[in-house]
Amino acid sequence: MPTIRANGLDIAYDVHGAGPPLVLLHGATSIGRSDFAAQVPLFSRAFHCYLPDARGHGRTRWDAVAGFRYDWLVDDLEAFVEAIGLETFHLVGFSMGAMTGLQYAVRHPERLRTLTVVGITTQREPRASVARRLMDPARADREEPAWVVELGRRHDEGQGVDAWRRLLPAIAADVAVQPLLTPRDLRRIDGPALVVCGDRDPFVPVDHAWGLRRQLPDGRLLVVPDCGHEVMSRKPSLFNEALAGYFRSTATVAERRAEAVHAGAAADRVAAPAPRRPSIADENPLAEAPAADPGTDREWLTAPAPPHLSPTDHGGDRP
């Protein structure tokens, strides 16, 4: 796993595929290769996928005794994409990663070609209450020993043995006090934005997801039936098909947004040659294939994932 120095951290990240950049942000207590195990084999065929470990998670070392705040995660993302040289990119975030994505989109709406947020609400409750209950190490020891083992497997090597016991309550404490995004904030997110939730998500009532979508200027909503928090691993086929369709349907808009940023950057580099105008396929390779290559998208979408990346690689419905 490579690392890159950004915002005072050595941020570890997985990287797969080639093509336009797609950044995937995992949920609290998890890591990207677990949360997006069912997506990476598919989307890495068309995108250059980056999966950074959040501070205090996986191999991005950070001791939560020094605090844990969502705005720090946004700073980390900002520094990470700058360090690896991304002018524009697609962003997918789950739960904690979705909140990071929303806050980054408010700060830098022009940098995102598309935004997808899964399992997040901008309201305090029930998110804070559920996090406070679940993020209790003593409860986990009593009721979910398998999750305890999984937490050690994910974090002990990079953070130190049992460092996750400090991380969990620090995350819950931040959820309870973090500033909430307002409708005025959300209206700044002017690009395509897909809001996803399961209809049984304890963190995100469906009406919260619907309300979030209503406040986004170019918002769309996917409610996954008979599903809890972890939509990507609980319903991977449905999620992957919907996300691929979303990328196709927003191809032209994503092209324009990327082109505008590239043009602005070129204007700032007075001595640099004018950039080549990107095609829709450059900016979004999931755009409909040309007539000379019929069936490519269908084959890409329906191909099975490799067996070593099982869509059931998860630790339950986690934030």
PDB file of C-alpha atoms in Angstrom:
ATOM      1  CA  MET A   1       0.000   0.000   0.000  1.00  0.00           C
ATOM      2  CA  PRO A   2       1.566   3.328  -1.052  1.00  0.00           C
ATOM      3  CA  THR A   3       1.584   6.409   1.173  1.00  0.00           C
ATOM      4  CA  ILE A   4       1.783  10.100   0.407  1.00  0.00           C
ATOM      5  CA  ARG A   5       2.566  12.994   2.731  1.00  0.00           C
ATOM      6  CA  ALA A   6      -0.413  15.337   3.003  1.00  0.00           C
ATOM      7  CA  ASN A   7      -1.719  17.630   5.761  1.00  0.00           C
ATOM      8  CA  GLY A   8       0.963  16.447   8.157  1.00  0.00           C
ATOM      9  CA  LEU A   9       0.016  12.772   7.744  1.00  0.00           C
ATOM     10  CA  ASP A  10       1.408   9.855   5.822  1.00  0.00           C
ATOM     11  CA  ILE A  11      -1.863   8.958   4.127  1.00  0.00           C
ATOM     12  CA  ALA A  12      -1.991   5.340   3.016  1.00  0.00           C
ATOM     13  CA  TYR A  13      -4.131   4.449   0.046  1.00  0.00           C
ATOM     14  CA  ASP A  14      -4.969   1.618  -2.313  1.00  0.00           C
ATOM     15  CA  VAL A  15      -4.923   2.350  -6.021  1.00  0.00           C
ATOM     16  CA  HIS A  16      -6.428   0.297  -8.848  1.00  0.00           C
ATOM     17  CA  GLY A  17      -7.092   0.630 -12.544  1.00  0.00           C
ATOM     18  CA  ALA A  18      -6.457   3.382 -15.046  1.00  0.00           C
ATOM     19  CA  GLY A  19      -8.536   6.190 -16.477  1.00  0.00           C
ATOM     20  CA  PRO A  20     -10.249   9.273 -15.052  1.00  0.00           C
ATOM     21  CA  PRO A  21      -9.781   9.571 -11.273  1.00  0.00           C
ATOM     22  CA  LEU A  22     -12.381   8.188  -8.885  1.00  0.00           C
ATOM     23  CA  VAL A  23     -11.816   8.700  -5.136  1.00  0.00           C
ATOM     24  CA  LEU A  24     -13.694   6.359  -2.770  1.00  0.00           C
ATOM     25  CA  LEU A  25     -13.975   7.250   0.929  1.00  0.00           C
ATOM     26  CA  HIS A  26     -14.779   4.534   3.460  1.00  0.00           C
ATOM     27  CA  GLY A  27     -16.966   4.670   6.554  1.00  0.00           C
ATOM     28  CA  ALA A  28     -16.000   5.034  10.209  1.00  0.00           C
ATOM     29  CA  THR A  29     -14.068   2.095  11.718  1.00  0.00           C
ATOM     30  CA  SER A  30     -13.539   0.575   8.263  1.00  0.00           C
ATOM     31  CA  ILE A  31     -11.082   0.778   5.372  1.00  0.00           C
ATOM     32  CA  GLY A  32     -11.665   1.268   1.673  1.00  0.00           C
ATOM     33  CA  ARG A  33     -10.790  -2.211   0.512  1.00  0.00           C
ATOM     34  CA  SER A  34     -13.449  -3.616   2.869  1.00  0.00           C
ATOM     35  CA  ASP A  35     -16.241  -1.121   2.201  1.00  0.00           C
ATOM     36  CA  PHE A  36     -15.732  -1.143  -1.570  1.00  0.00           C
ATOM     37  CA  ALA A  37     -14.629  -4.759  -2.084  1.00  0.00           C
ATOM     38  CA  ALA A  38     -17.561  -5.386  -4.437  1.00  0.00           C
ATOM     39  CA  GLN A  39     -16.998  -2.190  -6.439  1.00  0.00           C
ATOM     40  CA  VAL A  40     -13.240  -2.109  -7.079  1.00  0.00           C
ATOM     41  CA  PRO A  41     -13.088  -5.051  -9.531  1.00  0.00           C
ATOM     42  CA  LEU A  42     -15.785  -3.455 -11.669  1.00  0.00           C
ATOM     43  CA  PHE A  43     -14.978   0.242 -11.572  1.00  0.00           C
ATOM     44  CA  SER A  44     -11.201  -0.176 -11.806  1.00  0.00           C
ATOM     45  CA  ARG A  45     -11.779  -1.313 -15.396  1.00  0.00           C
ATOM     46  CA  ALA A  46     -12.837   2.216 -16.301  1.00  0.00           C
ATOM     47  CA  PHE A  47     -11.409   4.500 -13.607  1.00  0.00           C
ATOM     48  CA  HIS A  48      -8.177   5.151 -11.758  1.00  0.00           C
ATOM     49  CA  CYS A  49      -9.546   4.327  -8.301  1.00  0.00           C
ATOM     50  CA  TYR A  50      -7.996   5.835  -5.159  1.00  0.00           C
ATOM     51  CA  LEU A  51      -9.036   4.484  -1.743  1.00  0.00           C
ATOM     52  CA  PRO A  52      -7.310   6.481   1.027  1.00  0.00           C
ATOM     53  CA  ASP A  53      -7.399   5.347   4.653  1.00  0.00           C
ATOM     54  CA  ALA A  54      -8.829   8.079   6.886  1.00  0.00           C
ATOM     55  CA  ARG A  55      -6.702   9.234   9.796  1.00  0.00           C
ATOM     56  CA  GLY A  56      -6.796   6.740  12.624  1.00  0.00           C
ATOM     57  CA  HIS A  57      -7.922   3.990  10.241  1.00  0.00           C
ATOM     58  CA  GLY A  58      -5.940   1.270   8.545  1.00  0.00           C
ATOM     59  CA  ARG A  59      -2.394   2.454   7.873  1.00  0.00           C
ATOM     60  CA  THR A  60      -2.916   6.237   8.109  1.00  0.00           C
ATOM     61  CA  ARG A  61      -1.511   6.564  11.596  1.00  0.00           C
ATOM     62  CA  TRP A  62      -3.263   8.934  13.992  1.00  0.00           C
ATOM     63  CA  ASP A  63      -3.940   8.516  17.699  1.00  0.00           C
ATOM     64  CA  ALA A  64      -7.506   9.578  18.515  1.00  0.00           C
ATOM     65  CA  VAL A  65      -6.343  10.697  21.948  1.00  0.00           C
ATOM     66  CA  ALA A  66      -5.264  13.833  20.066  1.00  0.00           C
ATOM     67  CA  GLY A  67      -8.862  14.325  18.890  1.00  0.00           C
ATOM     68  CA  PHE A  68     -10.968  13.410  15.899  1.00  0.00           C
ATOM     69  CA  ARG A  69     -12.983  15.882  13.824  1.00  0.00           C
ATOM     70  CA  TYR A  70     -14.791  15.648  10.526  1.00  0.00           C
ATOM     71  CA  ASP A  71     -13.396  18.960   9.318  1.00  0.00           C
ATOM     72  CA  TRP A  72      -9.914  17.464   9.719  1.00  0.00           C
ATOM     73  CA  LEU A  73     -10.978  14.667   7.379  1.00  0.00           C
ATOM     74  CA  VAL A  74     -12.017  17.272   4.817  1.00  0.00           C
ATOM     75  CA  ASP A  75      -8.624  18.954   5.192  1.00  0.00           C
ATOM     76  CA  ASP A  76      -7.003  15.550   4.692  1.00  0.00           C
ATOM     77  CA  LEU A  77      -8.952  14.908   1.492  1.00  0.00           C
ATOM     78  CA  GLU A  78      -8.134  18.363   0.202  1.00  0.00           C
ATOM     79  CA  ALA A  79      -4.417  17.790   0.804  1.00  0.00           C
ATOM     80  CA  PHE A  80      -4.524  14.232  -0.556  1.00  0.00           C
ATOM     81  CA  VAL A  81      -5.978  15.130  -3.959  1.00  0.00           C
ATOM     82  CA  GLU A  82      -3.553  18.046  -4.235  1.00  0.00           C
ATOM     83  CA  ALA A  83      -0.604  15.796  -3.401  1.00  0.00           C
ATOM     84  CA  ILE A  84      -1.491  13.237  -6.065  1.00  0.00           C
ATOM     85  CA  GLY A  85      -2.260  15.971  -8.576  1.00  0.00           C
ATOM     86  CA  LEU A  86      -5.994  15.698  -9.197  1.00  0.00           C
ATOM     87  CA  GLU A  87      -7.550  18.838 -10.665  1.00  0.00           C
ATOM     88  CA  THR A  88     -11.007  17.251 -10.947  1.00  0.00           C
ATOM     89  CA  PHE A  89     -12.336  13.828  -9.996  1.00  0.00           C
ATOM     90  CA  HIS A  90     -15.389  11.707  -9.289  1.00  0.00           C
ATOM     91  CA  LEU A  91     -16.046  11.206  -5.568  1.00  0.00           C
ATOM     92  CA  VAL A  92     -17.933   8.400  -3.825  1.00  0.00           C
ATOM     93  CA  GLY A  93     -18.245   8.441  -0.034  1.00  0.00           C
ATOM     94  CA  PHE A  94     -19.873   6.066   2.412  1.00  0.00           C
ATOM     95  CA  SER A  95     -21.184   7.192   5.832  1.00  0.00           C
ATOM     96  CA  MET A  96     -18.266   9.055   7.456  1.00  0.00           C
ATOM     97  CA  GLY A  97     -16.731   9.267   3.989  1.00  0.00           C
ATOM     98  CA  ALA A  98     -20.015  10.622   2.660  1.00  0.00           C
ATOM     99  CA  MET A  99     -19.984  13.437   5.211  1.00  0.00           C
ATOM    100  CA  THR A 100     -16.390  14.171   4.229  1.00  0.00           C
ATOM    101  CA  GLY A 101     -17.490  14.214   0.595  1.00  0.00           C
ATOM    102  CA  LEU A 102     -20.384  16.579   1.231  1.00  0.00           C
ATOM    103  CA  GLN A 103     -18.208  19.008   3.165  1.00  0.00           C
ATOM    104  CA  TYR A 104     -15.492  18.876   0.514  1.00  0.00           C
ATOM    105  CA  ALA A 105     -18.129  19.511  -2.176  1.00  0.00           C
ATOM    106  CA  VAL A 106     -19.329  22.589  -0.294  1.00  0.00           C
ATOM    107  CA  ARG A 107     -15.755  23.914  -0.177  1.00  0.00           C
ATOM    108  CA  HIS A 108     -14.777  23.003  -3.732  1.00  0.00           C
ATOM    109  CA  PRO A 109     -17.852  22.245  -5.849  1.00  0.00           C
ATOM    110  CA  GLU A 110     -16.009  22.985  -9.074  1.00  0.00           C
ATOM    111  CA  ARG A 111     -13.442  20.224  -8.449  1.00  0.00           C
ATOM    112  CA  LEU A 112     -15.996  17.404  -8.564  1.00  0.00           C
ATOM    113  CA  ARG A 113     -17.143  15.848 -11.799  1.00  0.00           C
ATOM    114  CA  THR A 114     -19.784  13.909  -9.898  1.00  0.00           C
ATOM    115  CA  LEU A 115     -20.564  13.229  -6.235  1.00  0.00           C
ATOM    116  CA  THR A 116     -22.125  10.103  -4.735  1.00  0.00           C
ATOM    117  CA  VAL A 117     -22.958   9.884  -1.025  1.00  0.00           C
ATOM    118  CA  VAL A 118     -24.139   6.677   0.616  1.00  0.00           C
ATOM    119  CA  GLY A 119     -25.679   6.323   4.072  1.00  0.00           C
ATOM    120  CA  ILE A 120     -25.514   9.888   5.372  1.00  0.00           C
ATOM    121  CA  THR A 121     -27.879  12.490   6.760  1.00  0.00           C
ATOM    122  CA  THR A 122     -27.099  16.124   7.498  1.00  0.00           C
ATOM    123  CA  GLN A 123     -29.332  15.980  10.584  1.00  0.00           C
ATOM    124  CA  ARG A 124     -27.987  15.192  14.053  1.00  0.00           C
ATOM    125  CA  GLU A 125     -30.419  12.440  14.912  1.00  0.00           C
ATOM    126  CA  PRO A 126     -30.704   9.522  14.705  1.00  0.00           C
ATOM    127  CA  ARG A 127     -27.070   9.472  13.548  1.00  0.00           C
ATOM    128  CA  ALA A 128     -25.606  10.640  16.866  1.00  0.00           C
ATOM    129  CA  SER A 129     -27.661   8.271  19.022  1.00  0.00           C
ATOM    130  CA  VAL A 130     -26.905   5.241  16.869  1.00  0.00           C
ATOM    131  CA  ALA A 131     -23.201   6.109  16.747  1.00  0.00           C
ATOM    132  CA  ARG A 132     -23.062   6.561  20.515  1.00  0.00           C
ATOM    133  CA  ARG A 133     -24.580   3.113  21.033  1.00  0.00           C
ATOM    134  CA  LEU A 134     -22.511   1.277  18.444  1.00  0.00           C
ATOM    135  CA  MET A 135     -19.195   3.034  19.084  1.00  0.00           C
ATOM    136  CA  ASP A 136     -18.878   1.610  22.581  1.00  0.00           C
ATOM    137  CA  PRO A 137     -15.909  -0.786  22.873  1.00  0.00           C
ATOM    138  CA  ALA A 138     -17.364  -2.468  25.986  1.00  0.00           C
ATOM    139  CA  ARG A 139     -20.625  -3.172  24.141  1.00  0.00           C
ATOM    140  CA  ALA A 140     -18.681  -4.525  21.179  1.00  0.00           C
ATOM    141  CA  ASP A 141     -16.764  -6.884  23.474  1.00  0.00           C
ATOM    142  CA  ARG A 142     -20.014  -8.208  24.941  1.00  0.00           C
ATOM    143  CA  GLU A 143     -22.225  -8.360  21.879  1.00  0.00           C
ATOM    144  CA  GLU A 144     -20.059  -8.455  18.757  1.00  0.00           C
ATOM    145  CA  PRO A 145     -16.819 -10.365  19.329  1.00  0.00           C
ATOM    146  CA  ALA A 146     -16.472 -11.032  15.599  1.00  0.00           C
ATOM    147  CA  TRP A 147     -16.478  -7.294  14.928  1.00  0.00           C
ATOM    148  CA  VAL A 148     -13.823  -6.809  17.618  1.00  0.00           C
ATOM    149  CA  VAL A 149     -11.607  -9.287  15.799  1.00  0.00           C
ATOM    150  CA  GLU A 150     -12.260  -7.494  12.510  1.00  0.00           C
ATOM    151  CA  LEU A 151     -11.377  -4.119  14.030  1.00  0.00           C
ATOM    152  CA  GLY A 152      -8.067  -5.532  15.194  1.00  0.00           C
ATOM    153  CA  ARG A 153      -7.384  -7.001  11.774  1.00  0.00           C
ATOM    154  CA  ARG A 154      -8.078  -3.680  10.061  1.00  0.00           C
ATOM    155  CA  HIS A 155      -6.279  -1.323  12.404  1.00  0.00           C
ATOM    156  CA  ASP A 156      -3.813  -2.943  14.818  1.00  0.00           C
ATOM    157  CA  GLU A 157      -0.899  -3.181  12.391  1.00  0.00           C
ATOM    158  CA  GLY A 158      -1.090   0.447  11.297  1.00  0.00           C
ATOM    159  CA  GLN A 159      -2.358   2.111  14.499  1.00  0.00           C
ATOM    160  CA  GLY A 160      -1.094  -0.094  17.310  1.00  0.00           C
ATOM    161  CA  VAL A 161      -2.881  -2.841  19.191  1.00  0.00           C
ATOM    162  CA  ASP A 162      -6.314  -1.775  20.432  1.00  0.00           C
ATOM    163  CA  ALA A 163      -5.943   1.811  19.216  1.00  0.00           C
ATOM    164  CA  TRP A 164      -9.450   1.411  17.781  1.00  0.00           C
ATOM    165  CA  ARG A 165     -10.767   1.434  21.377  1.00  0.00           C
ATOM    166  CA  ARG A 166      -9.843   5.121  21.546  1.00  0.00           C
ATOM    167  CA  LEU A 167     -11.024   5.822  18.014  1.00  0.00           C
ATOM    168  CA  LEU A 168     -14.620   4.613  18.381  1.00  0.00           C
ATOM    169  CA  PRO A 169     -15.712   6.930  21.215  1.00  0.00           C
ATOM    170  CA  ALA A 170     -13.819   9.833  19.618  1.00  0.00           C
ATOM    171  CA  ILE A 171     -15.853   9.397  16.422  1.00  0.00           C
ATOM    172  CA  ALA A 172     -19.120   9.209  18.352  1.00  0.00           C
ATOM    173  CA  ALA A 173     -18.242  12.341  20.325  1.00  0.00           C
ATOM    174  CA  ASP A 174     -17.553  14.264  17.127  1.00  0.00           C
ATOM    175  CA  VAL A 175     -20.850  13.203  15.525  1.00  0.00           C
ATOM    176  CA  ALA A 176     -22.643  14.655  18.553  1.00  0.00           C
ATOM    177  CA  VAL A 177     -21.108  18.132  18.213  1.00  0.00           C
ATOM    178  CA  GLN A 178     -19.935  18.647  14.626  1.00  0.00           C
ATOM    179  CA  PRO A 179     -21.449  21.672  12.841  1.00  0.00           C
ATOM    180  CA  LEU A 180     -24.305  20.715  10.560  1.00  0.00           C
ATOM    181  CA  LEU A 181     -24.458  21.595   6.893  1.00  0.00           C
ATOM    182  CA  THR A 182     -27.254  24.036   6.090  1.00  0.00           C
ATOM    183  CA  PRO A 183     -29.492  24.230   3.011  1.00  0.00           C
ATOM    184  CA  ARG A 184     -27.465  27.246   1.925  1.00  0.00           C
ATOM    185  CA  ASP A 185     -24.278  25.158   2.154  1.00  0.00           C
ATOM    186  CA  LEU A 186     -25.780  22.320   0.156  1.00  0.00           C
ATOM    187  CA  ARG A 187     -26.945  24.603  -2.635  1.00  0.00           C
ATOM    188  CA  ARG A 188     -23.274  25.272  -3.397  1.00  0.00           C
ATOM    189  CA  ILE A 189     -22.938  21.675  -4.636  1.00  0.00           C
ATOM    190  CA  ASP A 190     -23.931  22.453  -8.201  1.00  0.00           C
ATOM    191  CA  GLY A 191     -22.735  19.296  -9.962  1.00  0.00           C
ATOM    192  CA  PRO A 192     -24.454  15.921 -10.345  1.00  0.00           C
ATOM    193  CA  ALA A 193     -25.019  14.350  -6.922  1.00  0.00           C
ATOM    194  CA  LEU A 194     -26.471  10.930  -6.159  1.00  0.00           C
ATOM    195  CA  VAL A 195     -27.847  10.257  -2.660  1.00  0.00           C
ATOM    196  CA  VAL A 196     -28.097   6.565  -1.728  1.00  0.00           C
ATOM    197  CA  CYS A 197     -29.605   4.901   1.328  1.00  0.00           C
ATOM    198  CA  GLY A 198     -31.067   1.579   2.365  1.00  0.00           C
ATOM    199  CA  ASP A 199     -34.710   1.627   3.376  1.00  0.00           C
ATOM    200  CA  ARG A 200     -33.731   0.052   6.729  1.00  0.00           C
ATOM    201  CA  ASP A 201     -30.685   2.177   7.498  1.00  0.00           C
ATOM    202  CA  PRO A 202     -30.697   2.963  11.246  1.00  0.00           C
ATOM    203  CA  PHE A 203     -28.552   6.056  10.668  1.00  0.00           C
ATOM    204  CA  VAL A 204     -30.491   7.567   7.761  1.00  0.00           C
ATOM    205  CA  PRO A 205     -34.287   7.529   7.594  1.00  0.00           C
ATOM    206  CA  VAL A 206     -35.486   7.558   4.005  1.00  0.00           C
ATOM    207  CA  ASP A 207     -37.124  10.965   4.439  1.00  0.00           C
ATOM    208  CA  HIS A 208     -33.720  12.385   5.473  1.00  0.00           C
ATOM    209  CA  ALA A 209     -32.142  11.073   2.262  1.00  0.00           C
ATOM    210  CA  TRP A 210     -35.051  12.487   0.267  1.00  0.00           C
ATOM    211  CA  GLY A 211     -34.633  15.852   1.996  1.00  0.00           C
ATOM    212  CA  LEU A 212     -30.908  15.900   1.236  1.00  0.00           C
ATOM    213  CA  ARG A 213     -31.576  15.160  -2.400  1.00  0.00           C
ATOM    214  CA  ARG A 214     -34.153  17.981  -2.552  1.00  0.00           C
ATOM    215  CA  GLN A 215     -31.574  20.506  -1.330  1.00  0.00           C
ATOM    216  CA  LEU A 216     -28.968  19.597  -3.962  1.00  0.00           C
ATOM    217  CA  PRO A 217     -29.366  21.576  -7.206  1.00  0.00           C
ATOM    218  CA  ASP A 218     -28.704  18.512  -9.387  1.00  0.00           C
ATOM    219  CA  GLY A 219     -29.600  15.771  -6.907  1.00  0.00           C
ATOM    220  CA  ARG A 220     -30.855  12.247  -7.541  1.00  0.00           C
ATOM    221  CA  LEU A 221     -32.024   9.622  -5.048  1.00  0.00           C
ATOM    222  CA  LEU A 222     -31.593   5.859  -4.861  1.00  0.00           C
ATOM    223  CA  VAL A 223     -33.424   4.028  -2.070  1.00  0.00           C
ATOM    224  CA  VAL A 224     -32.366   0.383  -1.917  1.00  0.00           C
ATOM    225  CA  PRO A 225     -35.122  -1.946  -0.700  1.00  0.00           C
ATOM    226  CA  ASP A 226     -34.684  -4.403   2.141  1.00  0.00           C
ATOM    227  CA  CYS A 227     -31.253  -3.011   2.983  1.00  0.00           C
ATOM    228  CA  GLY A 228     -29.513  -1.491   5.982  1.00  0.00           C
ATOM    229  CA  HIS A 229     -26.541   0.845   6.190  1.00  0.00           C
ATOM    230  CA  GLU A 230     -23.937  -0.918   4.035  1.00  0.00           C
ATOM    231  CA  VAL A 231     -25.641  -0.690   0.662  1.00  0.00           C
ATOM    232  CA  MET A 232     -22.444  -1.409  -1.328  1.00  0.00           C
ATOM    233  CA  SER A 233     -21.847  -4.808   0.287  1.00  0.00           C
ATOM    234  CA  ARG A 234     -25.434  -5.798   1.125  1.00  0.00           C
ATOM    235  CA  LYS A 235     -26.794  -5.115  -2.378  1.00  0.00           C
ATOM    236  CA  PRO A 236     -23.671  -4.932  -4.558  1.00  0.00           C
ATOM    237  CA  SER A 237     -25.218  -5.845  -7.894  1.00  0.00           C
ATOM    238  CA  LEU A 238     -28.003  -3.285  -7.592  1.00  0.00           C
ATOM    239  CA  PHE A 239     -25.643  -0.590  -6.338  1.00  0.00           C
ATOM    240  CA  ASN A 240     -23.053  -1.212  -9.051  1.00  0.00           C
ATOM    241  CA  GLU A 241     -25.643  -1.168 -11.817  1.00  0.00           C
ATOM    242  CA  ALA A 242     -27.224   2.035 -10.501  1.00  0.00           C
ATOM    243  CA  LEU A 243     -23.868   3.773 -10.092  1.00  0.00           C
ATOM    244  CA  ALA A 244     -22.740   2.787 -13.572  1.00  0.00           C
ATOM    245  CA  GLY A 245     -26.002   4.113 -15.002  1.00  0.00           C
ATOM    246  CA  TYR A 246     -25.555   7.334 -13.058  1.00  0.00           C
ATOM    247  CA  PHE A 247     -22.064   7.818 -14.480  1.00  0.00           C
ATOM    248  CA  ARG A 248     -23.390   7.239 -18.002  1.00  0.00           C
ATOM    249  CA  SER A 249     -26.292   9.632 -17.600  1.00  0.00           C
ATOM    250  CA  THR A 250     -24.041  12.418 -16.290  1.00  0.00           C
ATOM    251  CA  ALA A 251     -21.265  11.954 -18.864  1.00  0.00           C
ATOM    252  CA  THR A 252     -21.878  15.207 -20.738  1.00  0.00           C
ATOM    253  CA  VAL A 253     -22.148  17.289 -17.585  1.00  0.00           C
ATOM    254  CA  ALA A 254     -19.010  15.677 -16.124  1.00  0.00           C
ATOM    255  CA  GLU A 255     -17.157  16.501 -19.336  1.00  0.00           C
ATOM    256  CA  ARG A 256     -18.136  20.163 -19.168  1.00  0.00           C
ATOM    257  CA  ARG A 257     -17.183  20.453 -15.517  1.00  0.00           C
ATOM    258  CA  ALA A 258     -13.778  18.863 -16.043  1.00  0.00           C
ATOM    259  CA  GLU A 259     -13.143  20.948 -19.137  1.00  0.00           C
ATOM    260  CA  ALA A 260     -13.927  24.185 -17.277  1.00  0.00           C
ATOM    261  CA  VAL A 261     -11.390  23.399 -14.557  1.00  0.00           C
ATOM    262  CA  HIS A 262      -8.763  22.274 -17.070  1.00  0.00           C
ATOM    263  CA  ALA A 263      -9.268  25.467 -19.055  1.00  0.00           C
ATOM    264  CA  GLY A 264      -8.966  27.602 -15.935  1.00  0.00           C
ATOM    265  CA  ALA A 265      -5.787  25.825 -14.900  1.00  0.00           C
ATOM    266  CA  ALA A 266      -4.353  26.271 -18.388  1.00  0.00           C
ATOM    267  CA  ALA A 267      -5.103  29.984 -18.288  1.00  0.00           C
ATOM    268  CA  ASP A 268      -3.165  30.227 -15.043  1.00  0.00           C
ATOM    269  CA  ARG A 269      -0.178  28.559 -16.710  1.00  0.00           C
ATOM    270  CA  VAL A 270       0.480  31.280 -19.247  1.00  0.00           C
ATOM    271  CA  ALA A 271       3.477  29.573 -20.804  1.00  0.00           C
ATOM    272  CA  ALA A 272       1.822  26.186 -21.070  1.00  0.00           C
ATOM    273  CA  PRO A 273       0.258  24.988 -24.352  1.00  0.00           C
ATOM    274  CA  ALA A 274      -3.513  24.895 -24.633  1.00  0.00           C
ATOM    275  CA  PRO A 275      -4.946  21.612 -23.334  1.00  0.00           C
ATOM    276  CA  ARG A 276      -6.509  19.112 -25.698  1.00  0.00           C
ATOM    277  CA  ARG A 277     -10.288  19.194 -25.513  1.00  0.00           C
ATOM    278  CA  PRO A 278     -11.294  16.010 -23.665  1.00  0.00           C
ATOM    279  CA  SER A 279     -13.947  13.781 -25.120  1.00  0.00           C
ATOM    280  CA  ILE A 280     -16.855  12.352 -23.169  1.00  0.00           C
ATOM    281  CA  ALA A 281     -15.040   9.020 -23.135  1.00  0.00           C
ATOM    282  CA  ASP A 282     -11.969  10.688 -21.611  1.00  0.00           C
ATOM    283  CA  GLU A 283     -13.949  12.258 -18.806  1.00  0.00           C
ATOM    284  CA  ASN A 284     -16.373   9.401 -18.275  1.00  0.00           C
ATOM    285  CA  PRO A 285     -15.470   6.065 -19.865  1.00  0.00           C
ATOM    286  CA  LEU A 286     -18.870   4.663 -18.885  1.00  0.00           C
ATOM    287  CA  ALA A 287     -20.515   6.836 -21.531  1.00  0.00           C
ATOM    288  CA  GLU A 288     -22.336   4.807 -24.146  1.00  0.00           C
ATOM    289  CA  ALA A 289     -19.863   2.938 -26.352  1.00  0.00           C
ATOM    290  CA  PRO A 290     -19.670   3.997 -30.024  1.00  0.00           C
ATOM    291  CA  ALA A 291     -21.403   1.913 -32.654  1.00  0.00           C
ATOM    292  CA  ALA A 292     -18.091   0.328 -33.670  1.00  0.00           C
ATOM    293  CA  ASP A 293     -17.881  -1.362 -30.277  1.00  0.00           C
ATOM    294  CA  PRO A 294     -21.400  -2.510 -29.378  1.00  0.00           C
ATOM    295  CA  GLY A 295     -21.968  -4.336 -26.117  1.00  0.00           C
ATOM    296  CA  THR A 296     -18.858  -3.109 -24.331  1.00  0.00           C
ATOM    297  CA  ASP A 297     -20.748  -1.454 -21.488  1.00  0.00           C
ATOM    298  CA  ARG A 298     -23.018  -4.462 -21.014  1.00  0.00           C
ATOM    299  CA  GLU A 299     -20.040  -6.822 -20.803  1.00  0.00           C
ATOM    300  CA  TRP A 300     -18.218  -4.476 -18.437  1.00  0.00           C
ATOM    301  CA  LEU A 301     -21.220  -4.181 -16.120  1.00  0.00           C
ATOM    302  CA  THR A 302     -22.204  -7.830 -15.923  1.00  0.00           C
ATOM    303  CA  ALA A 303     -18.785  -9.457 -15.598  1.00  0.00           C
ATOM    304  CA  PRO A 304     -18.454 -11.257 -12.229  1.00  0.00           C
ATOM    305  CA  ALA A 305     -16.142  -9.929  -9.548  1.00  0.00           C
ATOM    306  CA  PRO A 306     -12.990 -11.974  -8.795  1.00  0.00           C
ATOM    307  CA  PRO A 307     -13.692 -14.501  -6.018  1.00  0.00           C
ATOM    308  CA  HIS A 308     -11.054 -13.068  -3.679  1.00  0.00           C
ATOM    309  CA  LEU A 309     -13.007  -9.785  -3.487  1.00  0.00           C
ATOM    310  CA  SER A 310     -16.229 -11.099  -2.032  1.00  0.00           C
ATOM    311  CA  PRO A 311     -19.108  -8.611  -1.717  1.00  0.00           C
ATOM    312  CA  THR A 312     -19.755 -10.037   1.747  1.00  0.00           C
ATOM    313  CA  ASP A 313     -16.424  -8.805   3.136  1.00  0.00           C
ATOM    314  CA  HIS A 314     -17.876  -6.540   5.801  1.00  0.00           C
ATOM    315  CA  GLY A 315     -18.386  -6.363   9.537  1.00  0.00           C
ATOM    316  CA  GLY A 316     -22.096  -5.638   9.711  1.00  0.00           C
ATOM    317  CA  ASP A 317     -23.960  -2.366   9.407  1.00  0.00           C
ATOM    318  CA  ARG A 318     -21.293   0.087  10.520  1.00  0.00           C
ATOM    319  CA  PRO A 319     -21.255   3.881  10.250  1.00  0.00           C
TER     320      PRO A 319
END
